[in-house]
């Protein structure tokens, strides 16, 4: 039977050491979430075990965004191995999930008419993109970012700070560069992009 988002979360949390799990809960309580979501109260997290925390994340944030929150928290506390493993596992699960709306896939894989995807969803992308480094690598590799710009973005601590810095450069980009950014986002953060395109 295919694994669910909750299964992946539980597996990830159980593989953290006791100290790291405590740090995860502390950071999760402080995590900045978009409008429409509420932070998980500290009193619910304090005595929660891995099973409870997985439930709280899914109940509070739904599956897709819950995974994004967990990825962001793991990156923020420096747990990059579990972050990478969870990201890869979730990409496989999300890829095997049928689209919510019939025929929506063909409309979601390219930016829609009007305002470009990267501007239309700027606030959500800054808050929700947690797997940013491979996107930056792609943008450096194709010449969209200079080495200096790349190093400046990478020097920022959290995924949110890196995205904010990247958006400072995006303002000067043309449609071609924005399309490249969109494609890298789709490759590395596919579930998030599809979620935003669907709403």
Short mmCIF file of C-alpha atoms in Angstrom, two decimals:
data_model
loop_
_atom_site.label_atom_id
_atom_site.label_comp_id
_atom_site.label_asym_id
_atom_site.label_seq_id
_atom_site.Cartn_x
_atom_site.Cartn_y
_atom_site.Cartn_z
CA UNK A 1 0.00 0.00 0.00
CA UNK A 2 1.30 3.46 -0.92
CA UNK A 3 2.56 5.64 1.92
CA UNK A 4 0.58 8.69 2.97
CA UNK A 5 1.88 12.11 3.99
CA UNK A 6 1.29 11.12 7.61
CA UNK A 7 3.34 7.93 7.17
CA UNK A 8 6.25 9.93 5.74
CA UNK A 9 6.06 12.49 8.54
CA UNK A 10 5.96 9.83 11.23
CA UNK A 11 8.90 7.97 9.68
CA UNK A 12 10.91 11.20 9.53
CA UNK A 13 10.12 12.20 13.12
CA UNK A 14 10.90 8.73 14.48
CA UNK A 15 14.33 8.87 12.83
CA UNK A 16 15.24 12.14 14.57
CA UNK A 17 17.11 11.78 17.85
CA UNK A 18 15.42 12.87 21.09
CA UNK A 19 17.28 16.19 21.16
CA UNK A 20 16.54 16.92 17.48
CA UNK A 21 12.86 16.00 17.95
CA UNK A 22 12.64 18.49 20.82
CA UNK A 23 14.21 21.19 18.62
CA UNK A 24 11.79 20.28 15.82
CA UNK A 25 8.81 20.82 18.13
CA UNK A 26 10.21 24.12 19.39
CA UNK A 27 10.77 25.47 15.88
CA UNK A 28 7.39 24.12 14.69
CA UNK A 29 5.66 26.14 17.41
CA UNK A 30 7.38 29.34 16.18
CA UNK A 31 6.89 28.62 12.47
CA UNK A 32 5.47 31.51 10.46
CA UNK A 33 2.37 30.33 8.58
CA UNK A 34 0.26 32.10 5.92
CA UNK A 35 -3.16 33.58 6.58
CA UNK A 36 -5.77 30.88 6.89
CA UNK A 37 -3.55 28.61 8.98
CA UNK A 38 -2.93 28.72 12.73
CA UNK A 39 0.25 27.80 14.55
CA UNK A 40 0.07 24.63 16.61
CA UNK A 41 -0.21 25.74 20.28
CA UNK A 42 2.85 25.09 22.45
CA UNK A 43 0.82 23.22 25.09
CA UNK A 44 -0.26 20.69 22.44
CA UNK A 45 3.33 20.14 21.31
CA UNK A 46 5.16 19.99 24.63
CA UNK A 47 4.21 16.44 25.64
CA UNK A 48 3.37 15.18 22.15
CA UNK A 49 5.26 12.15 20.84
CA UNK A 50 6.16 11.57 17.17
CA UNK A 51 2.74 10.06 16.42
CA UNK A 52 0.92 13.02 18.00
CA UNK A 53 3.07 15.59 16.18
CA UNK A 54 2.44 13.93 12.79
CA UNK A 55 -1.31 14.07 13.52
CA UNK A 56 -1.14 17.71 14.64
CA UNK A 57 0.73 18.75 11.49
CA UNK A 58 -1.75 17.04 9.14
CA UNK A 59 -4.80 18.27 11.07
CA UNK A 60 -3.51 21.85 11.29
CA UNK A 61 -2.00 22.25 7.82
CA UNK A 62 -3.43 19.48 5.56
CA UNK A 63 -1.18 16.96 3.83
CA UNK A 64 0.54 19.03 1.14
CA UNK A 65 1.23 22.12 3.24
CA UNK A 66 1.98 19.99 6.32
CA UNK A 67 4.86 18.36 4.45
CA UNK A 68 6.11 21.79 3.34
CA UNK A 69 6.06 23.02 6.95
CA UNK A 70 7.96 19.93 8.12
CA UNK A 71 10.55 20.41 5.36
CA UNK A 72 10.99 24.06 6.31
CA UNK A 73 11.38 23.24 10.01
CA UNK A 74 13.93 20.49 9.26
CA UNK A 75 15.96 22.90 7.13
CA UNK A 76 15.76 25.61 9.80
CA UNK A 77 17.17 23.30 12.51
CA UNK A 78 19.91 22.04 10.18
CA UNK A 79 18.58 18.49 9.71
CA UNK A 80 19.35 18.31 6.00
CA UNK A 81 19.55 14.50 5.62
CA UNK A 82 16.01 13.93 6.95
CA UNK A 83 14.90 16.99 4.92
CA UNK A 84 16.29 15.51 1.70
CA UNK A 85 14.82 12.07 2.38
CA UNK A 86 11.36 13.47 3.19
CA UNK A 87 11.43 15.73 0.13
CA UNK A 88 12.27 12.84 -2.23
CA UNK A 89 9.68 10.53 -0.66
CA UNK A 90 6.97 13.20 -0.86
CA UNK A 91 7.77 13.97 -4.52
CA UNK A 92 7.16 10.27 -5.33
CA UNK A 93 3.89 10.18 -3.38
CA UNK A 94 2.65 13.46 -4.89
CA UNK A 95 3.59 12.36 -8.42
CA UNK A 96 1.47 9.22 -8.04
CA UNK A 97 -1.56 11.17 -6.75
CA UNK A 98 -4.15 11.91 -9.46
CA UNK A 99 -4.95 15.58 -10.10
CA UNK A 100 -7.84 17.07 -8.16
CA UNK A 101 -9.60 18.46 -11.24
CA UNK A 102 -9.93 16.49 -14.50
CA UNK A 103 -7.76 18.00 -17.19
CA UNK A 104 -6.15 20.41 -14.74
CA UNK A 105 -2.64 19.04 -15.24
CA UNK A 106 -2.27 20.43 -18.75
CA UNK A 107 -3.21 23.89 -17.48
CA UNK A 108 -0.99 23.81 -14.42
CA UNK A 109 2.40 22.98 -15.89
CA UNK A 110 2.90 26.40 -17.52
CA UNK A 111 2.32 29.90 -16.18
CA UNK A 112 -1.20 31.14 -16.88
CA UNK A 113 -2.05 34.25 -18.90
CA UNK A 114 -1.79 37.65 -17.23
CA UNK A 115 0.44 38.14 -14.21
CA UNK A 116 3.32 35.64 -14.11
CA UNK A 117 3.08 32.76 -11.64
CA UNK A 118 6.19 33.92 -9.75
CA UNK A 119 4.57 37.32 -9.05
CA UNK A 120 1.02 36.09 -8.56
CA UNK A 121 2.13 33.72 -5.82
CA UNK A 122 5.11 35.68 -4.45
CA UNK A 123 3.90 35.78 -0.82
CA UNK A 124 3.03 32.07 -0.77
CA UNK A 125 6.29 31.07 -2.46
CA UNK A 126 8.39 33.06 0.02
CA UNK A 127 6.58 31.45 2.94
CA UNK A 128 6.21 27.93 1.57
CA UNK A 129 9.21 27.00 -0.63
CA UNK A 130 11.49 24.91 1.54
CA UNK A 131 13.60 23.12 -1.11
CA UNK A 132 15.34 26.14 -2.58
CA UNK A 133 19.01 25.10 -3.03
CA UNK A 134 18.52 22.91 -6.16
CA UNK A 135 16.49 25.76 -7.70
CA UNK A 136 19.40 28.15 -7.05
CA UNK A 137 21.84 25.61 -8.52
CA UNK A 138 19.77 25.48 -11.71
CA UNK A 139 19.56 29.27 -11.97
CA UNK A 140 23.33 29.57 -11.52
CA UNK A 141 24.00 26.78 -14.01
CA UNK A 142 21.97 28.39 -16.80
CA UNK A 143 23.37 31.88 -16.16
CA UNK A 144 20.18 33.42 -14.75
CA UNK A 145 22.00 34.14 -11.47
CA UNK A 146 25.58 35.41 -11.28
CA UNK A 147 27.97 33.73 -8.86
CA UNK A 148 27.80 36.80 -6.61
CA UNK A 149 23.98 36.75 -6.56
CA UNK A 150 23.98 33.01 -5.91
CA UNK A 151 26.43 33.37 -2.99
CA UNK A 152 24.39 36.24 -1.53
CA UNK A 153 21.17 34.20 -1.60
CA UNK A 154 22.90 31.09 -0.18
CA UNK A 155 24.35 33.15 2.69
CA UNK A 156 20.85 33.71 4.11
CA UNK A 157 19.87 31.40 6.95
CA UNK A 158 16.33 30.17 6.33
CA UNK A 159 14.50 29.21 3.11
CA UNK A 160 12.22 32.25 3.63
CA UNK A 161 15.20 34.64 3.82
CA UNK A 162 16.74 33.05 0.73
CA UNK A 163 13.50 33.43 -1.21
CA UNK A 164 13.17 37.08 -0.15
CA UNK A 165 16.69 37.79 -1.38
CA UNK A 166 16.04 35.92 -4.63
CA UNK A 167 12.92 38.02 -5.24
CA UNK A 168 15.08 41.15 -5.00
CA UNK A 169 16.81 39.89 -8.18
CA UNK A 170 13.64 38.55 -9.84
CA UNK A 171 12.29 42.13 -10.12
CA UNK A 172 14.86 42.80 -12.86
CA UNK A 173 14.21 39.56 -14.78
CA UNK A 174 12.41 39.19 -18.11
CA UNK A 175 9.79 36.56 -18.96
CA UNK A 176 12.41 33.99 -20.08
CA UNK A 177 14.23 34.07 -16.73
CA UNK A 178 10.94 33.91 -14.81
CA UNK A 179 9.85 30.91 -16.91
CA UNK A 180 13.13 29.16 -16.06
CA UNK A 181 12.57 29.88 -12.36
CA UNK A 182 9.04 28.50 -12.66
CA UNK A 183 10.32 25.29 -14.29
CA UNK A 184 12.93 24.74 -11.55
CA UNK A 185 10.24 25.33 -8.92
CA UNK A 186 8.00 22.80 -10.66
CA UNK A 187 10.81 20.21 -10.74
CA UNK A 188 11.90 20.66 -7.12
CA UNK A 189 8.67 21.77 -5.40
CA UNK A 190 6.06 20.21 -7.69
CA UNK A 191 3.35 19.56 -5.07
CA UNK A 192 3.49 23.20 -3.93
CA UNK A 193 3.36 24.60 -7.47
CA UNK A 194 0.41 22.37 -8.39
CA UNK A 195 -1.37 23.34 -5.17
CA UNK A 196 -0.96 27.06 -5.92
CA UNK A 197 -2.01 26.67 -9.57
CA UNK A 198 -5.10 24.75 -8.48
CA UNK A 199 -6.32 27.46 -6.09
#
